[in-house]
Amino acid sequence: MAKLNYKLYVSEYIGDFIEGNFNLTVKNNGKSGTWVNEDTDARIEVTGTNLEDATEGDRFASGKITGLKIYNGMDQLMLDVSSLKVNAAKLSSVFLDGGDFGLQDALNFITAGNDTVIGTKNSDYLYSGAGNDTLTGKGGSDTFVFQAYEMSEVEKKKGEIDTITDFGLKGKEKDYLEIEQDFTTQKINKNHDVQLNFEDGSALILEGVTKKQFAAYWDSFEQ
């Protein structure tokens, strides 16, 4: 179960991870390592166990990654991920061989379990992955990208349920959903929350939002 703590809007700096070559340095007797983009200075710092680099010089050959921090080219921390337990060599392949989508593919890979995703006081894009994820925007006008039904096709898992703990319906902190599949709604938790149900068996719960409130919110986009 990974815990993702967003510090900046990651998608805004995705270009820092597309152009240029990454070099890997393993340090502290295999307990840490750093990927650095030679052209943009963007980097990913990882911690783990038994980390070893491959002969190519840009990827891990073995070891487990237990945490990572992603920095943009201006040395600003964008995302802090903890409570990981992923194969370092596999993550290397996903990240480095993914082309323009390498960073997003890597994030999808590390969020295959039941994760906690936390935004910032600013307006963020927060992604759910495979597993039963809990997302909290904290502040700003956030966009929650629900993709459990997409991930279920990749991971061959069904019935995953994500939860948004602080979905804003109006005002300066009005939040948005990116959903590409039809759904039905139902009352849960004595009508305190609404649950969106998708045809593949996955679901999304909005805590503190009633079915009636969500219907009014959703209808406002269809008028």
mmCIF file of C-alpha atoms in Angstrom:
data_model
loop_
_atom_site.group_PDB
_atom_site.id
_atom_site.type_symbol
_atom_site.label_atom_id
_atom_site.label_comp_id
_atom_site.label_asym_id
_atom_site.label_seq_id
_atom_site.Cartn_x
_atom_site.Cartn_y
_atom_site.Cartn_z
ATOM 1 C CA MET A 1 0.000 0.000 0.000
ATOM 2 C CA ALA A 2 1.646 3.213 -1.169
ATOM 3 C CA LYS A 3 1.099 6.656 0.298
ATOM 4 C CA LEU A 4 1.368 9.460 -2.264
ATOM 5 C CA ASN A 5 1.773 12.992 -0.925
ATOM 6 C CA TYR A 6 1.575 15.555 -3.724
ATOM 7 C CA LYS A 7 3.499 18.803 -3.301
ATOM 8 C CA LEU A 8 3.065 20.278 -6.790
ATOM 9 C CA TYR A 9 0.911 19.733 -9.880
ATOM 10 C CA VAL A 10 2.961 16.900 -11.439
ATOM 11 C CA SER A 11 1.443 17.105 -14.930
ATOM 12 C CA GLU A 12 2.649 20.705 -15.262
ATOM 13 C CA TYR A 13 6.270 19.529 -15.205
ATOM 14 C CA ILE A 14 5.930 16.293 -17.144
ATOM 15 C CA GLY A 15 8.156 17.740 -19.860
ATOM 16 C CA ASP A 16 11.117 17.626 -17.465
ATOM 17 C CA PHE A 17 10.931 13.823 -17.678
ATOM 18 C CA ILE A 18 10.391 13.391 -21.434
ATOM 19 C CA GLU A 19 13.452 14.923 -23.093
ATOM 20 C CA GLY A 20 17.018 13.944 -22.255
ATOM 21 C CA ASN A 21 18.756 10.898 -20.820
ATOM 22 C CA PHE A 22 18.633 9.620 -17.268
ATOM 23 C CA ASN A 23 21.696 8.472 -15.365
ATOM 24 C CA LEU A 24 21.412 6.328 -12.249
ATOM 25 C CA THR A 25 23.676 6.448 -9.214
ATOM 26 C CA VAL A 26 23.338 3.862 -6.425
ATOM 27 C CA LYS A 27 24.586 4.943 -2.979
ATOM 28 C CA ASN A 28 24.714 3.951 0.692
ATOM 29 C CA ASN A 29 25.502 0.290 0.046
ATOM 30 C CA GLY A 30 22.386 -0.237 -2.007
ATOM 31 C CA LYS A 31 20.022 1.651 0.298
ATOM 32 C CA SER A 32 19.411 4.632 -2.008
ATOM 33 C CA GLY A 33 19.754 5.768 -5.574
ATOM 34 C CA THR A 34 19.072 8.767 -7.794
ATOM 35 C CA TRP A 35 17.938 9.078 -11.397
ATOM 36 C CA VAL A 36 19.000 12.448 -12.870
ATOM 37 C CA ASN A 37 17.979 13.823 -16.262
ATOM 38 C CA GLU A 38 21.177 15.163 -17.864
ATOM 39 C CA ASP A 39 19.339 17.880 -19.795
ATOM 40 C CA THR A 40 16.654 19.140 -17.396
ATOM 41 C CA ASP A 41 18.114 18.270 -13.950
ATOM 42 C CA ALA A 42 14.832 16.632 -12.987
ATOM 43 C CA ARG A 43 15.439 13.687 -10.708
ATOM 44 C CA ILE A 44 13.885 10.805 -8.822
ATOM 45 C CA GLU A 45 15.424 9.869 -5.481
ATOM 46 C CA VAL A 46 14.672 6.379 -4.221
ATOM 47 C CA THR A 47 15.283 4.490 -1.007
ATOM 48 C CA GLY A 48 15.239 0.726 -0.716
ATOM 49 C CA THR A 49 17.110 -2.455 0.029
ATOM 50 C CA ASN A 50 19.781 -4.365 -1.909
ATOM 51 C CA LEU A 51 19.679 -1.897 -4.804
ATOM 52 C CA GLU A 52 22.146 -2.608 -7.616
ATOM 53 C CA ASP A 53 22.587 -0.823 -10.928
ATOM 54 C CA ALA A 54 22.749 -2.570 -14.280
ATOM 55 C CA THR A 55 25.601 -2.294 -16.776
ATOM 56 C CA GLU A 56 23.543 0.123 -18.903
ATOM 57 C CA GLY A 57 24.030 2.784 -16.231
ATOM 58 C CA ASP A 58 20.467 4.070 -16.288
ATOM 59 C CA ARG A 59 18.471 1.362 -14.494
ATOM 60 C CA PHE A 60 18.386 -0.946 -11.515
ATOM 61 C CA ALA A 61 19.355 -4.588 -11.923
ATOM 62 C CA SER A 62 17.875 -5.765 -8.615
ATOM 63 C CA GLY A 63 16.593 -4.734 -5.222
ATOM 64 C CA LYS A 64 13.392 -3.401 -3.695
ATOM 65 C CA ILE A 65 12.253 0.229 -3.660
ATOM 66 C CA THR A 66 10.518 1.333 -0.462
ATOM 67 C CA GLY A 67 10.107 5.046 -1.180
ATOM 68 C CA LEU A 68 10.755 7.716 -3.778
ATOM 69 C CA LYS A 69 10.694 11.480 -4.219
ATOM 70 C CA ILE A 70 10.171 13.181 -7.577
ATOM 71 C CA TYR A 71 11.736 16.612 -8.220
ATOM 72 C CA ASN A 72 11.278 18.869 -11.236
ATOM 73 C CA GLY A 73 14.132 20.602 -13.025
ATOM 74 C CA MET A 74 13.937 23.558 -10.617
ATOM 75 C CA ASP A 75 14.739 21.355 -7.613
ATOM 76 C CA GLN A 76 11.132 21.497 -6.353
ATOM 77 C CA LEU A 77 9.697 18.409 -4.677
ATOM 78 C CA MET A 78 6.561 17.381 -6.577
ATOM 79 C CA LEU A 79 5.616 14.031 -5.097
ATOM 80 C CA ASP A 80 6.703 12.052 -2.047
ATOM 81 C CA VAL A 81 5.822 8.344 -2.116
ATOM 82 C CA SER A 82 6.283 6.114 0.922
ATOM 83 C CA SER A 83 5.233 2.645 2.110
ATOM 84 C CA LEU A 84 6.366 1.061 -1.153
ATOM 85 C CA LYS A 85 7.592 -2.436 -1.862
ATOM 86 C CA VAL A 86 8.247 -2.679 -5.592
ATOM 87 C CA ASN A 87 10.766 -4.478 -7.766
ATOM 88 C CA ALA A 88 13.465 -1.951 -8.684
ATOM 89 C CA ALA A 89 14.370 -3.589 -12.013
ATOM 90 C CA LYS A 90 10.741 -3.747 -13.091
ATOM 91 C CA LEU A 91 10.118 -0.111 -12.173
ATOM 92 C CA SER A 92 13.211 0.843 -14.181
ATOM 93 C CA SER A 93 11.794 -0.815 -17.285
ATOM 94 C CA VAL A 94 8.368 0.754 -16.856
ATOM 95 C CA PHE A 95 9.813 4.232 -16.332
ATOM 96 C CA LEU A 96 12.622 4.261 -18.893
ATOM 97 C CA ASP A 97 10.924 2.302 -21.680
ATOM 98 C CA GLY A 98 7.628 4.185 -21.512
ATOM 99 C CA GLY A 99 8.696 7.090 -23.704
ATOM 100 C CA ASP A 100 6.562 10.217 -23.217
ATOM 101 C CA PHE A 101 4.340 8.281 -20.812
ATOM 102 C CA GLY A 102 7.162 6.795 -18.741
ATOM 103 C CA LEU A 103 6.541 8.814 -15.599
ATOM 104 C CA GLN A 104 2.777 8.214 -15.628
ATOM 105 C CA ASP A 105 3.344 4.513 -16.334
ATOM 106 C CA ALA A 106 5.691 4.376 -13.351
ATOM 107 C CA LEU A 107 3.084 6.015 -11.109
ATOM 108 C CA ASN A 108 0.465 3.526 -12.307
ATOM 109 C CA PHE A 109 2.873 0.692 -11.565
ATOM 110 C CA ILE A 110 3.594 1.734 -7.990
ATOM 111 C CA THR A 111 -0.089 2.384 -7.221
ATOM 112 C CA ALA A 112 -1.319 -1.116 -8.056
ATOM 113 C CA GLY A 113 -2.342 -1.755 -4.439
ATOM 114 C CA ASN A 114 -4.637 -0.050 -1.935
ATOM 115 C CA ASP A 115 -3.131 3.431 -1.807
ATOM 116 C CA THR A 116 -3.545 6.761 -0.048
ATOM 117 C CA VAL A 117 -3.309 9.806 -2.333
ATOM 118 C CA ILE A 118 -3.024 13.270 -0.759
ATOM 119 C CA GLY A 119 -3.104 16.568 -2.628
ATOM 120 C CA THR A 120 -1.912 20.072 -1.741
ATOM 121 C CA LYS A 121 -3.609 23.364 -0.855
ATOM 122 C CA ASN A 122 -3.423 24.172 -4.575
ATOM 123 C CA SER A 123 -5.439 22.764 -7.476
ATOM 124 C CA ASP A 124 -4.191 19.251 -8.225
ATOM 125 C CA TYR A 125 -4.785 16.343 -10.577
ATOM 126 C CA LEU A 126 -5.104 13.251 -8.376
ATOM 127 C CA TYR A 127 -5.119 9.809 -9.956
ATOM 128 C CA SER A 128 -6.551 6.570 -8.654
ATOM 129 C CA GLY A 129 -4.806 3.384 -9.694
ATOM 130 C CA ALA A 130 -5.611 -0.268 -9.268
ATOM 131 C CA GLY A 131 -6.734 -1.299 -5.790
ATOM 132 C CA ASN A 132 -9.034 0.337 -3.272
ATOM 133 C CA ASP A 133 -7.601 3.860 -3.080
ATOM 134 C CA THR A 134 -8.385 6.754 -0.734
ATOM 135 C CA LEU A 135 -7.942 10.247 -2.194
ATOM 136 C CA THR A 136 -7.896 13.576 -0.324
ATOM 137 C CA GLY A 137 -7.550 16.857 -2.197
ATOM 138 C CA LYS A 138 -6.920 19.038 0.909
ATOM 139 C CA GLY A 139 -7.442 22.378 -0.861
ATOM 140 C CA GLY A 140 -7.836 24.113 -4.193
ATOM 141 C CA SER A 141 -10.068 23.116 -7.075
ATOM 142 C CA ASP A 142 -8.928 19.548 -7.672
ATOM 143 C CA THR A 143 -9.550 17.129 -10.513
ATOM 144 C CA PHE A 144 -9.917 13.498 -9.487
ATOM 145 C CA VAL A 145 -9.156 11.069 -12.304
ATOM 146 C CA PHE A 146 -11.039 7.832 -11.671
ATOM 147 C CA GLN A 147 -9.504 4.982 -13.650
ATOM 148 C CA ALA A 148 -10.150 1.856 -11.590
ATOM 149 C CA TYR A 149 -12.193 0.382 -14.436
ATOM 150 C CA GLU A 150 -9.273 0.971 -16.828
ATOM 151 C CA MET A 151 -6.769 -0.506 -14.404
ATOM 152 C CA SER A 152 -8.993 -3.538 -13.827
ATOM 153 C CA GLU A 153 -8.509 -4.497 -17.486
ATOM 154 C CA VAL A 154 -4.732 -4.302 -17.043
ATOM 155 C CA GLU A 155 -4.520 -5.964 -13.636
ATOM 156 C CA LYS A 156 -7.359 -8.446 -14.325
ATOM 157 C CA LYS A 157 -9.035 -7.438 -11.067
ATOM 158 C CA LYS A 158 -12.666 -6.504 -10.537
ATOM 159 C CA GLY A 159 -14.756 -4.779 -7.933
ATOM 160 C CA GLU A 160 -12.263 -2.174 -6.778
ATOM 161 C CA ILE A 161 -13.674 0.720 -4.743
ATOM 162 C CA ASP A 162 -12.047 4.156 -4.455
ATOM 163 C CA THR A 163 -13.011 6.841 -1.937
ATOM 164 C CA ILE A 164 -12.716 10.637 -2.119
ATOM 165 C CA THR A 165 -12.821 12.070 1.397
ATOM 166 C CA ASP A 166 -13.335 15.802 0.717
ATOM 167 C CA PHE A 167 -15.033 16.331 -2.642
ATOM 168 C CA GLY A 168 -16.014 20.015 -3.077
ATOM 169 C CA LEU A 169 -19.297 20.813 -4.804
ATOM 170 C CA LYS A 170 -19.108 24.590 -5.219
ATOM 171 C CA GLY A 171 -17.141 27.776 -4.672
ATOM 172 C CA LYS A 172 -13.404 28.320 -5.034
ATOM 173 C CA GLU A 173 -12.694 24.736 -3.978
ATOM 174 C CA LYS A 174 -15.179 23.110 -6.351
ATOM 175 C CA ASP A 175 -13.714 19.805 -7.486
ATOM 176 C CA TYR A 176 -14.079 17.891 -10.745
ATOM 177 C CA LEU A 177 -14.242 14.283 -11.856
ATOM 178 C CA GLU A 178 -12.714 12.772 -14.975
ATOM 179 C CA ILE A 179 -14.780 9.682 -15.716
ATOM 180 C CA GLU A 180 -15.120 8.006 -19.109
ATOM 181 C CA GLN A 181 -17.671 5.335 -18.265
ATOM 182 C CA ASP A 182 -21.381 5.440 -17.507
ATOM 183 C CA PHE A 183 -22.434 4.881 -13.921
ATOM 184 C CA THR A 184 -25.402 4.648 -11.613
ATOM 185 C CA THR A 185 -25.637 6.163 -8.139
ATOM 186 C CA GLN A 186 -26.857 4.875 -4.815
ATOM 187 C CA LYS A 187 -27.216 6.122 -1.249
ATOM 188 C CA ILE A 188 -24.868 4.562 1.304
ATOM 189 C CA ASN A 189 -23.977 5.099 4.955
ATOM 190 C CA LYS A 190 -27.499 6.214 5.910
ATOM 191 C CA ASN A 191 -27.612 8.633 2.956
ATOM 192 C CA HIS A 192 -24.565 10.571 4.161
ATOM 193 C CA ASP A 193 -22.493 9.486 1.140
ATOM 194 C CA VAL A 194 -23.079 8.696 -2.510
ATOM 195 C CA GLN A 195 -21.571 5.747 -4.372
ATOM 196 C CA LEU A 196 -21.029 5.711 -8.145
ATOM 197 C CA ASN A 197 -21.261 2.191 -9.566
ATOM 198 C CA PHE A 198 -19.638 1.180 -12.865
ATOM 199 C CA GLU A 199 -20.517 -1.705 -15.143
ATOM 200 C CA ASP A 200 -17.293 -3.625 -14.445
ATOM 201 C CA GLY A 201 -18.061 -3.777 -10.718
ATOM 202 C CA SER A 202 -15.778 -0.929 -9.651
ATOM 203 C CA ALA A 203 -17.159 1.972 -7.632
ATOM 204 C CA LEU A 204 -16.331 5.463 -6.370
ATOM 205 C CA ILE A 205 -17.526 6.780 -3.002
ATOM 206 C CA LEU A 206 -17.801 10.518 -2.288
ATOM 207 C CA GLU A 207 -17.791 10.958 1.475
ATOM 208 C CA GLY A 208 -19.966 13.755 2.848
ATOM 209 C CA VAL A 209 -21.862 14.144 -0.445
ATOM 210 C CA THR A 210 -25.445 12.910 -0.624
ATOM 211 C CA LYS A 211 -26.990 11.346 -3.708
ATOM 212 C CA LYS A 212 -29.228 14.410 -4.130
ATOM 213 C CA GLN A 213 -26.316 16.827 -3.852
ATOM 214 C CA PHE A 214 -24.282 14.898 -6.386
ATOM 215 C CA ALA A 215 -27.209 14.747 -8.823
ATOM 216 C CA ALA A 216 -27.507 18.542 -8.745
ATOM 217 C CA TYR A 217 -23.740 18.903 -9.165
ATOM 218 C CA TRP A 218 -23.565 16.481 -12.096
ATOM 219 C CA ASP A 219 -26.644 17.905 -13.824
ATOM 220 C CA SER A 220 -25.048 21.367 -13.838
ATOM 221 C CA PHE A 221 -22.504 20.136 -16.403
ATOM 222 C CA GLU A 222 -25.145 18.682 -18.715
ATOM 223 C CA GLN A 223 -27.313 21.786 -19.092
#
